C-alpha positions as a printed NumPy array, in Angstrom:
array([[ -0.154,   0.111,  -0.11 ],
       [  1.1  ,   3.217,  -1.014],
       [  1.59 ,   6.394,   1.846],
       [  0.894,   9.564,   0.865],
       [  2.635,  12.304,   2.023],
       [  1.308,  15.239,   3.776],
       [  2.285,  17.419,   0.216],
       [  0.362,  15.193,  -1.553],
       [ -2.307,  14.989,   0.077],
       [ -2.833,  18.78 ,   0.002],
       [ -2.644,  18.471,  -3.121],
       [ -5.621,  16.107,  -3.955],
       [ -7.848,  17.889,  -1.049],
       [ -7.399,  21.119,  -3.537],
       [ -8.249,  18.849,  -6.495],
       [-11.089,  17.567,  -5.482],
       [-12.046,  20.921,  -3.852],
       [-11.411,  22.729,  -7.236],
       [-13.521,  20.433,  -9.197],
       [-16.49 ,  20.908,  -6.933],
       [-16.197,  25.085,  -7.068],
       [-17.604,  27.676,  -8.835],
       [-17.729,  27.536, -11.952],
       [-17.306,  30.579, -13.554],
       [-20.242,  31.638, -17.09 ],
       [-19.569,  30.26 , -20.269],
       [-19.15 ,  33.911, -21.308],
       [-19.642,  35.149, -25.036],
       [-17.533,  36.62 , -26.979],
       [-17.097,  39.2  , -29.406],
       [-14.347,  40.82 , -31.862],
       [-17.197,  43.295, -33.906],
       [-16.761,  47.189, -33.973],
       [-15.825,  48.666, -30.914],
       [-19.146,  49.781, -29.051],
       [-18.513,  53.763, -28.912],
       [-21.278,  54.893, -26.685],
       [-24.751,  53.318, -25.182],
       [-27.929,  55.276, -25.861],
       [-30.554,  55.007, -23.643],
       [-34.394,  56.246, -23.851],
       [-36.135,  55.531, -20.704],
       [-39.583,  56.425, -21.84 ],
       [-39.413,  54.55 , -25.462],
       [-37.492,  51.561, -23.343],
       [-35.308,  51.012, -26.017],
       [-31.275,  51.422, -25.505],
       [-28.353,  51.789, -28.343],
       [-24.989,  50.244, -28.607],
       [-23.165,  52.084, -31.206],
       [-20.095,  51.867, -32.659],
       [-19.289,  55.659, -34.205],
       [-22.921,  56.762, -35.882],
       [-23.896,  52.986, -36.387],
       [-26.395,  51.486, -34.427],
       [-24.183,  47.464, -33.72 ],
       [-27.414,  47.047, -31.243],
       [-30.575,  47.977, -29.922],
       [-32.996,  46.573, -27.052],
       [-35.986,  46.547, -25.198],
       [-35.461,  46.882, -21.144],
       [-37.233,  46.856, -18.168],
       [-36.447,  50.534, -15.435],
       [-36.685,  50.761, -11.578],
       [-39.778,  50.36 , -10.139],
       [-40.458,  54.546,  -9.982],
       [-39.337,  55.052, -13.896],
       [-40.256,  58.64 , -14.57 ],
       [-37.519,  60.937, -13.198],
       [-34.137,  60.926, -12.531],
       [-32.394,  58.935,  -9.527],
       [-31.598,  60.922,  -6.971],
       [-31.737,  59.332,  -3.024],
       [-30.668,  55.37 ,  -2.649],
       [-34.489,  53.489,  -2.183],
       [-36.378,  55.656,  -5.093],
       [-36.397,  53.147,  -7.112],
       [-35.534,  55.238, -10.615],
       [-33.295,  54.784, -13.421],
       [-30.703,  57.577, -13.195],
       [-30.415,  60.226, -16.415],
       [-27.689,  61.581, -17.728],
       [-23.903,  60.853, -18.702],
       [-22.015,  58.136, -16.826],
       [-19.597,  55.109, -18.036],
       [-19.3  ,  51.581, -18.562],
       [-17.049,  51.314, -14.88 ],
       [-17.132,  47.385, -13.854],
       [-18.199,  43.772, -14.656],
       [-20.102,  40.912, -12.709],
       [-19.94 ,  37.675, -14.058],
       [-21.777,  36.097, -10.24 ],
       [-25.073,  38.859, -10.364],
       [-27.831,  36.982,  -8.768],
       [-29.211,  38.675, -12.311],
       [-27.202,  36.074, -14.385],
       [-24.838,  39.14 , -15.922],
       [-24.159,  43.005, -14.821],
       [-22.718,  45.752, -16.073],
       [-21.893,  48.288, -13.703],
       [-22.793,  51.641, -14.804],
       [-20.913,  55.053, -12.947],
       [-23.58 ,  56.174, -10.945],
       [-23.517,  58.238,  -8.782],
       [-21.017,  60.989, -10.043],
       [-20.043,  63.645,  -7.83 ],
       [-22.816,  65.976,  -8.8  ],
       [-25.773,  62.683,  -7.713],
       [-24.046,  62.847,  -4.427],
       [-23.494,  66.192,  -3.61 ],
       [-27.569,  66.602,  -4.374],
       [-28.608,  63.63 ,  -2.111],
       [-25.761,  65.117,   0.172],
       [-28.184,  68.476,   1.071],
       [-30.623,  65.754,   2.317],
       [-28.58 ,  63.579,   4.412],
       [-29.178,  61.288,   2.15 ],
       [-27.113,  59.245,   0.215],
       [-27.05 ,  58.939,  -4.006],
       [-27.442,  55.003,  -4.018],
       [-25.273,  52.715,  -6.1  ],
       [-25.118,  49.631,  -7.91 ],
       [-26.486,  50.893, -10.943],
       [-26.613,  48.333, -13.695],
       [-27.473,  46.698, -17.041],
       [-28.25 ,  43.46 , -16.106],
       [-30.354,  40.439, -17.454],
       [-33.397,  38.833, -15.056],
       [-31.9  ,  35.562, -13.932],
       [-34.939,  33.028, -12.112],
       [-35.927,  36.059,  -9.558],
       [-35.991,  38.893, -12.075],
       [-37.859,  36.113, -14.39 ],
       [-40.636,  36.082, -11.422],
       [-40.457,  39.293, -10.926],
       [-40.729,  40.858, -14.962],
       [-43.921,  39.15 , -15.14 ],
       [-46.142,  40.625, -13.218],
       [-44.382,  44.652, -13.655],
       [-41.709,  44.971, -16.854],
       [-40.165,  47.701, -14.371],
       [-39.224,  45.97 , -11.049],
       [-35.195,  46.883, -11.093],
       [-34.343,  49.183,  -7.813],
       [-33.117,  51.575, -10.147],
       [-31.418,  49.496, -12.968],
       [-31.904,  48.74 , -16.219],
       [-32.776,  45.346, -16.93 ],
       [-32.737,  42.984, -20.618],
       [-33.292,  39.025, -20.778],
       [-30.072,  37.31 , -20.265],
       [-29.643,  35.437, -23.766],
       [-29.456,  40.033, -23.858],
       [-27.066,  40.531, -21.113],
       [-24.902,  38.124, -22.839],
       [-23.956,  40.026, -25.978],
       [-23.917,  43.461, -23.73 ],
       [-21.591,  41.916, -21.523],
       [-19.213,  40.645, -24.609],
       [-19.51 ,  44.246, -26.254],
       [-18.823,  46.524, -23.41 ],
       [-15.374,  47.384, -22.121],
       [-14.503,  49.824, -19.256],
       [-15.216,  53.654, -19.987],
       [-17.5  ,  53.745, -22.717],
       [-20.384,  56.454, -22.1  ],
       [-23.238,  55.957, -21.139],
       [-26.48 ,  58.467, -22.057],
       [-29.539,  58.058, -20.655],
       [-32.608,  60.279, -21.712],
       [-36.12 ,  60.59 , -19.661]])
């Protein structure tokens, strides 16, 4: 019978744990023209991914549960309006995948601070995931202020966007 050294046992245990670990989702790849801006029209519920003046993709979406007006405070259920930037990516989002928008900016924080309130944070483009699929059935605008698309659509958006891409959100 072969004896395992402490090192050998440790390596086998690590390999077994790695095999049981959380797996990253298989992410799509995009090799087309770069997205140079995202334009969102909240009232029309329509978003465009553009390269220069060319629309590469367009999507319908859901908004925060209080869709009218600019987000001002944490918990108000509104989606921001203005110019922001793509600033992060989350492959482990509870809403399938998510892409962060740089809300709040300095002006947003200063406005909320006048009322001793938080402007909020974590505004994203995201999919639905299981929870969102249930919520979206009853109400198109169900998020806390994010912009929600179908899971297959966020896979494309996630692949196409890069940090620093401007996001223009209109009423």
